Amino acid sequence: MGVALRDARRSVTSWCRRHTIGGDGAVAAVRRGQRQGEPGTLSREQELELIDTLRGVHPDAFGLDEELWTRQSLHALIQQHFGLTLDVGVVGAYLRAWGLGPREPRERACGLCVGAVERWVRSEYPAITRAAQEHLAEVYWVGRVRLRGTMPAADVISAVSSRGRVRFMVTTPSVDPPLPREFVHRLSGAERRTVHLIVDGSWARNEWPRRLPRRIVPHPLPSCGRALAA
């Protein structure tokens, strides 16, 4: 009975996680009315090369003054790497197609978690925003997207601020990868800013970095997989 219950919990956790991170990012992306490879866009081969270039590295490796990738630093890298000056709006279109950008809290939940997330937004989220305002802190919604169409597969770990600013890194997925400590620390920046992180069901609590500095305050978004695994 204990083994069956444990296996059931693992199945629900796995299903919830797959829903959270699976299938909502893709290559290639272009503006409506444009075709891939036209002037002002990347070819599919260039987009795949760009994703590979981003894997496991941060903007400072290319001499760019950013802790994590943003639309602006990605724009600069494309110009540096390919000699192309794309419209910033086109760069934003690639990020949206990769699954990055503002999402409603319910969009970060599997079907079983939506009710709990909506209740959490009403009861818990206001206190987080008040605390952030008192400490002049930023609130980030942290999650993970798996890109379709890359080989090997690519995960994009993103943090979207309450103001809609997107910061991200690209990794090659492994089995049950933890939330990267370096990513979390870079959100706080060299200025050691206070940040509140709302972490979705892409990671269980035991996959979060341990003993974080007090300036980094993580909050779990309700997740059925996380609750069952507790």
C-alpha positions as YAML, in Angstrom:
chain: A
units: angstrom
residues:
- id: 1
  name: MET
  ca: [0.00, 0.00, 0.00]
- id: 2
  name: GLY
  ca: [2.83, 2.39, 0.90]
- id: 3
  name: VAL
  ca: [4.65, 1.62, -2.37]
- id: 4
  name: ALA
  ca: [1.47, 2.13, -4.40]
- id: 5
  name: LEU
  ca: [0.79, 5.46, -2.71]
- id: 6
  name: ARG
  ca: [4.37, 6.60, -3.28]
- id: 7
  name: ASP
  ca: [4.15, 5.62, -6.97]
- id: 8
  name: ALA
  ca: [0.83, 7.46, -7.30]
- id: 9
  name: ARG
  ca: [2.36, 10.57, -5.79]
- id: 10
  name: ARG
  ca: [5.29, 10.37, -8.19]
- id: 11
  name: SER
  ca: [2.90, 9.97, -11.13]
- id: 12
  name: VAL
  ca: [0.87, 13.04, -10.17]
- id: 13
  name: THR
  ca: [4.03, 15.04, -9.48]
- id: 14
  name: SER
  ca: [5.45, 14.04, -12.87]
- id: 15
  name: TRP
  ca: [2.19, 14.84, -14.67]
- id: 16
  name: CYS
  ca: [1.89, 18.24, -13.00]
- id: 17
  name: ARG
  ca: [5.51, 19.08, -13.81]
- id: 18
  name: ARG
  ca: [5.18, 18.00, -17.45]
- id: 19
  name: HIS
  ca: [2.14, 20.23, -17.81]
- id: 20
  name: THR
  ca: [3.96, 23.16, -16.23]
- id: 21
  name: ILE
  ca: [7.12, 22.98, -18.33]
- id: 22
  name: GLY
  ca: [6.10, 21.06, -21.41]
- id: 23
  name: GLY
  ca: [5.30, 22.18, -24.91]
- id: 24
  name: ASP
  ca: [4.82, 25.92, -24.60]
- id: 25
  name: GLY
  ca: [7.94, 27.13, -26.38]
- id: 26
  name: ALA
  ca: [8.97, 26.56, -29.97]
- id: 27
  name: VAL
  ca: [11.31, 27.58, -32.77]
- id: 28
  name: ALA
  ca: [11.06, 29.45, -35.06]
- id: 29
  name: ALA
  ca: [9.27, 32.73, -34.44]
- id: 30
  name: VAL
  ca: [8.75, 35.65, -36.77]
- id: 31
  name: ARG
  ca: [6.41, 38.57, -36.95]
- id: 32
  name: ARG
  ca: [3.04, 38.04, -38.53]
- id: 33
  name: GLY
  ca: [3.34, 38.66, -42.25]
- id: 34
  name: GLN
  ca: [7.05, 37.81, -42.32]
- id: 35
  name: ARG
  ca: [8.64, 34.54, -43.32]
- id: 36
  name: GLN
  ca: [11.51, 32.81, -41.61]
- id: 37
  name: GLY
  ca: [14.82, 33.87, -43.11]
- id: 38
  name: GLU
  ca: [13.50, 37.10, -44.65]
- id: 39
  name: PRO
  ca: [15.50, 40.29, -44.02]
- id: 40
  name: GLY
  ca: [14.95, 41.35, -40.43]
- id: 41
  name: THR
  ca: [14.54, 37.80, -39.13]
- id: 42
  name: LEU
  ca: [16.71, 34.81, -38.28]
- id: 43
  name: SER
  ca: [16.73, 31.68, -40.37]
- id: 44
  name: ARG
  ca: [15.79, 28.50, -38.53]
- id: 45
  name: GLU
  ca: [19.44, 27.45, -38.57]
- id: 46
  name: GLN
  ca: [20.48, 30.79, -37.05]
- id: 47
  name: GLU
  ca: [17.81, 30.52, -34.37]
- id: 48
  name: LEU
  ca: [18.96, 27.03, -33.40]
- id: 49
  name: GLU
  ca: [22.57, 28.22, -33.38]
- id: 50
  name: LEU
  ca: [21.54, 31.14, -31.15]
- id: 51
  name: ILE
  ca: [19.88, 28.78, -28.67]
- id: 52
  name: ASP
  ca: [22.99, 26.62, -28.56]
- id: 53
  name: THR
  ca: [25.13, 29.72, -28.03]
- id: 54
  name: LEU
  ca: [22.98, 30.67, -25.03]
- id: 55
  name: ARG
  ca: [23.18, 27.28, -23.31]
- id: 56
  name: GLY
  ca: [24.72, 27.54, -19.87]
- id: 57
  name: VAL
  ca: [26.30, 30.97, -20.40]
- id: 58
  name: HIS
  ca: [25.37, 34.48, -19.31]
- id: 59
  name: PRO
  ca: [25.70, 37.87, -21.04]
- id: 60
  name: ASP
  ca: [28.89, 38.80, -19.21]
- id: 61
  name: ALA
  ca: [30.66, 35.96, -21.07]
- id: 62
  name: PHE
  ca: [30.20, 38.07, -24.22]
- id: 63
  name: GLY
  ca: [31.19, 41.37, -22.62]
- id: 64
  name: LEU
  ca: [27.55, 42.44, -22.16]
- id: 65
  name: ASP
  ca: [26.58, 44.32, -19.02]
- id: 66
  name: GLU
  ca: [23.70, 42.11, -17.86]
- id: 67
  name: GLU
  ca: [23.48, 39.47, -15.13]
- id: 68
  name: LEU
  ca: [20.94, 37.40, -17.08]
- id: 69
  name: TRP
  ca: [19.61, 37.43, -20.62]
- id: 70
  name: THR
  ca: [17.01, 40.07, -21.48]
- id: 71
  name: ARG
  ca: [15.50, 41.27, -24.73]
- id: 72
  name: GLN
  ca: [18.13, 44.01, -24.90]
- id: 73
  name: SER
  ca: [21.14, 41.74, -24.26]
- id: 74
  name: LEU
  ca: [19.78, 39.15, -26.71]
- id: 75
  name: HIS
  ca: [19.42, 41.91, -29.31]
- id: 76
  name: ALA
  ca: [23.08, 42.86, -28.72]
- id: 77
  name: LEU
  ca: [24.24, 39.21, -28.95]
- id: 78
  name: ILE
  ca: [22.45, 38.69, -32.28]
- id: 79
  name: GLN
  ca: [24.19, 41.75, -33.66]
- id: 80
  name: GLN
  ca: [27.54, 40.58, -32.27]
- id: 81
  name: HIS
  ca: [27.21, 36.93, -33.31]
- id: 82
  name: PHE
  ca: [25.47, 37.19, -36.70]
- id: 83
  name: GLY
  ca: [26.14, 40.80, -37.71]
- id: 84
  name: LEU
  ca: [22.37, 41.38, -37.86]
- id: 85
  name: THR
  ca: [20.54, 44.35, -36.38]
- id: 86
  name: LEU
  ca: [17.00, 43.10, -35.81]
- id: 87
  name: ASP
  ca: [14.14, 45.30, -34.73]
- id: 88
  name: VAL
  ca: [13.77, 45.01, -30.95]
- id: 89
  name: GLY
  ca: [10.12, 44.04, -31.50]
- id: 90
  name: VAL
  ca: [11.24, 41.05, -33.60]
- id: 91
  name: VAL
  ca: [13.56, 39.94, -30.79]
- id: 92
  name: GLY
  ca: [10.56, 40.17, -28.46]
- id: 93
  name: ALA
  ca: [8.59, 37.96, -30.85]
- id: 94
  name: TYR
  ca: [11.25, 35.26, -30.57]
- id: 95
  name: LEU
  ca: [11.06, 35.42, -26.77]
- id: 96
  name: ARG
  ca: [7.26, 35.13, -26.81]
- id: 97
  name: ALA
  ca: [7.44, 32.13, -29.13]
- id: 98
  name: TRP
  ca: [9.97, 30.53, -26.78]
- id: 99
  name: GLY
  ca: [7.30, 30.77, -24.09]
- id: 100
  name: LEU
  ca: [8.75, 33.80, -22.29]
- id: 101
  name: GLY
  ca: [6.68, 36.74, -21.21]
- id: 102
  name: PRO
  ca: [3.98, 37.70, -18.74]
- id: 103
  name: ARG
  ca: [1.49, 34.95, -17.93]
- id: 104
  name: GLU
  ca: [-1.55, 34.93, -15.72]
- id: 105
  name: PRO
  ca: [-1.02, 32.90, -12.52]
- id: 106
  name: ARG
  ca: [-3.61, 30.34, -13.63]
- id: 107
  name: GLU
  ca: [-1.57, 29.79, -16.81]
- id: 108
  name: ARG
  ca: [1.32, 28.61, -14.61]
- id: 109
  name: ALA
  ca: [-0.78, 25.82, -13.11]
- id: 110
  name: CYS
  ca: [-1.95, 22.43, -14.32]
- id: 111
  name: GLY
  ca: [-5.69, 21.83, -14.44]
- id: 112
  name: LEU
  ca: [-5.73, 20.33, -10.94]
- id: 113
  name: CYS
  ca: [-3.98, 23.38, -9.42]
- id: 114
  name: VAL
  ca: [-5.96, 26.27, -10.93]
- id: 115
  name: GLY
  ca: [-8.41, 26.67, -8.03]
- id: 116
  name: ALA
  ca: [-5.63, 26.61, -5.43]
- id: 117
  name: VAL
  ca: [-3.61, 29.16, -7.42]
- id: 118
  name: GLU
  ca: [-6.58, 31.52, -7.71]
- id: 119
  name: ARG
  ca: [-7.20, 31.29, -3.96]
- id: 120
  name: TRP
  ca: [-3.49, 31.90, -3.31]
- id: 121
  name: VAL
  ca: [-3.54, 35.04, -5.48]
- id: 122
  name: ARG
  ca: [-6.42, 36.42, -3.40]
- id: 123
  name: SER
  ca: [-5.11, 35.45, 0.03]
- id: 124
  name: GLU
  ca: [-1.27, 35.35, -0.13]
- id: 125
  name: TYR
  ca: [-0.07, 37.42, -3.06]
- id: 126
  name: PRO
  ca: [-1.16, 40.85, -1.70]
- id: 127
  name: ALA
  ca: [1.08, 40.39, 1.37]
- id: 128
  name: ILE
  ca: [4.05, 39.55, -0.89]
- id: 129
  name: THR
  ca: [3.57, 42.69, -2.97]
- id: 130
  name: ARG
  ca: [3.24, 44.84, 0.19]
- id: 131
  name: ALA
  ca: [6.46, 43.41, 1.63]
- id: 132
  name: ALA
  ca: [8.23, 44.02, -1.68]
- id: 133
  name: GLN
  ca: [7.06, 47.63, -1.77]
- id: 134
  name: GLU
  ca: [8.23, 48.23, 1.79]
- id: 135
  name: HIS
  ca: [11.73, 46.97, 0.96]
- id: 136
  name: LEU
  ca: [11.89, 48.47, -2.56]
- id: 137
  name: ALA
  ca: [12.16, 44.90, -3.83]
- id: 138
  name: GLU
  ca: [11.28, 43.32, -7.17]
- id: 139
  name: VAL
  ca: [8.77, 40.48, -7.47]
- id: 140
  name: TYR
  ca: [9.60, 37.80, -10.06]
- id: 141
  name: TRP
  ca: [7.50, 34.88, -11.31]
- id: 142
  name: VAL
  ca: [9.94, 32.02, -11.89]
- id: 143
  name: GLY
  ca: [9.26, 29.07, -14.17]
- id: 144
  name: ARG
  ca: [10.60, 26.79, -16.86]
- id: 145
  name: VAL
  ca: [9.75, 26.24, -20.53]
- id: 146
  name: ARG
  ca: [10.92, 23.35, -22.69]
- id: 147
  name: LEU
  ca: [11.64, 24.37, -26.27]
- id: 148
  name: ARG
  ca: [10.37, 22.13, -29.04]
- id: 149
  name: GLY
  ca: [12.46, 21.69, -32.16]
- id: 150
  name: THR
  ca: [15.96, 21.75, -30.62]
- id: 151
  name: MET
  ca: [18.47, 18.93, -30.48]
- id: 152
  name: PRO
  ca: [19.39, 18.28, -27.75]
- id: 153
  name: ALA
  ca: [16.37, 19.60, -25.90]
- id: 154
  name: ALA
  ca: [16.60, 23.01, -24.27]
- id: 155
  name: ASP
  ca: [15.00, 24.37, -21.12]
- id: 156
  name: VAL
  ca: [14.53, 28.10, -20.70]
- id: 157
  name: ILE
  ca: [14.43, 29.16, -17.06]
- id: 158
  name: SER
  ca: [12.77, 32.54, -16.79]
- id: 159
  name: ALA
  ca: [11.90, 35.19, -14.25]
- id: 160
  name: VAL
  ca: [9.20, 37.68, -15.24]
- id: 161
  name: SER
  ca: [8.94, 40.74, -13.03]
- id: 162
  name: SER
  ca: [5.62, 42.18, -11.91]
- id: 163
  name: ARG
  ca: [6.39, 44.98, -14.39]
- id: 164
  name: GLY
  ca: [6.71, 42.50, -17.26]
- id: 165
  name: ARG
  ca: [10.51, 42.46, -17.60]
- id: 166
  name: VAL
  ca: [11.83, 39.05, -18.71]
- id: 167
  name: ARG
  ca: [15.19, 37.66, -17.57]
- id: 168
  name: PHE
  ca: [16.25, 34.15, -18.53]
- id: 169
  name: MET
  ca: [18.91, 31.49, -19.06]
- id: 170
  name: VAL
  ca: [19.01, 28.43, -21.33]
- id: 171
  name: THR
  ca: [20.06, 24.99, -20.08]
- id: 172
  name: THR
  ca: [20.16, 21.42, -21.39]
- id: 173
  name: PRO
  ca: [17.62, 19.48, -19.30]
- id: 174
  name: SER
  ca: [18.50, 16.55, -17.10]
- id: 175
  name: VAL
  ca: [16.37, 14.29, -14.91]
- id: 176
  name: ASP
  ca: [14.67, 16.39, -12.20]
- id: 177
  name: PRO
  ca: [17.05, 19.37, -12.55]
- id: 178
  name: PRO
  ca: [17.13, 21.70, -9.54]
- id: 179
  name: LEU
  ca: [16.37, 25.40, -9.69]
- id: 180
  name: PRO
  ca: [19.86, 26.78, -10.41]
- id: 181
  name: ARG
  ca: [21.42, 28.65, -7.49]
- id: 182
  name: GLU
  ca: [23.38, 30.85, -9.89]
- id: 183
  name: PHE
  ca: [20.20, 31.93, -11.66]
- id: 184
  name: VAL
  ca: [18.58, 32.92, -8.36]
- id: 185
  name: HIS
  ca: [21.67, 34.84, -7.21]
- id: 186
  name: ARG
  ca: [21.94, 36.68, -10.51]
- id: 187
  name: LEU
  ca: [18.36, 37.91, -10.12]
- id: 188
  name: SER
  ca: [19.53, 39.77, -7.03]
- id: 189
  name: GLY
  ca: [22.41, 41.22, -9.05]
- id: 190
  name: ALA
  ca: [25.75, 42.71, -8.13]
- id: 191
  name: GLU
  ca: [23.81, 45.39, -6.25]
- id: 192
  name: ARG
  ca: [22.47, 42.63, -3.96]
- id: 193
  name: ARG
  ca: [18.90, 43.79, -4.43]
- id: 194
  name: THR
  ca: [16.09, 42.24, -2.40]
- id: 195
  name: VAL
  ca: [13.93, 40.02, -4.60]
- id: 196
  name: HIS
  ca: [10.78, 38.00, -3.96]
- id: 197
  name: LEU
  ca: [10.53, 34.90, -6.17]
- id: 198
  name: ILE
  ca: [7.23, 33.18, -6.85]
- id: 199
  name: VAL
  ca: [8.30, 29.70, -7.99]
- id: 200
  name: ASP
  ca: [5.83, 27.62, -10.00]
- id: 201
  name: GLY
  ca: [5.44, 23.84, -10.07]
- id: 202
  name: SER
  ca: [8.45, 23.28, -12.35]
- id: 203
  name: TRP
  ca: [10.45, 22.43, -9.22]
- id: 204
  name: ALA
  ca: [9.56, 20.69, -5.97]
- id: 205
  name: ARG
  ca: [10.66, 22.40, -2.75]
- id: 206
  name: ASN
  ca: [13.58, 20.00, -2.29]
- id: 207
  name: GLU
  ca: [14.89, 21.15, -5.68]
- id: 208
  name: TRP
  ca: [15.22, 24.77, -4.58]
- id: 209
  name: PRO
  ca: [18.64, 26.13, -3.57]
- id: 210
  name: ARG
  ca: [19.22, 25.85, 0.17]
- id: 211
  name: ARG
  ca: [20.43, 28.50, 2.61]
- id: 212
  name: LEU
  ca: [19.77, 31.46, 0.34]
- id: 213
  name: PRO
  ca: [20.73, 34.96, 1.49]
- id: 214
  name: ARG
  ca: [17.95, 36.78, 3.33]
- id: 215
  name: ARG
  ca: [17.62, 39.24, 0.45]
- id: 216
  name: ILE
  ca: [16.31, 36.39, -1.75]
- id: 217
  name: VAL
  ca: [12.83, 35.38, -0.59]
- id: 218
  name: PRO
  ca: [11.22, 32.43, -2.45]
- id: 219
  name: HIS
  ca: [7.48, 31.71, -2.32]
- id: 220
  name: PRO
  ca: [5.92, 28.48, -3.69]
- id: 221
  name: LEU
  ca: [3.02, 28.85, -6.09]
- id: 222
  name: PRO
  ca: [0.50, 26.12, -5.19]
- id: 223
  name: SER
  ca: [1.14, 22.89, -7.09]
- id: 224
  name: CYS
  ca: [-0.69, 19.59, -6.72]
- id: 225
  name: GLY
  ca: [2.55, 17.72, -7.43]
- id: 226
  name: ARG
  ca: [4.38, 19.72, -4.77]
- id: 227
  name: ALA
  ca: [1.63, 19.16, -2.20]
- id: 228
  name: LEU
  ca: [1.52, 15.40, -2.82]
- id: 229
  name: ALA
  ca: [5.28, 15.11, -2.68]
- id: 230
  name: ALA
  ca: [5.50, 16.87, 0.68]
...
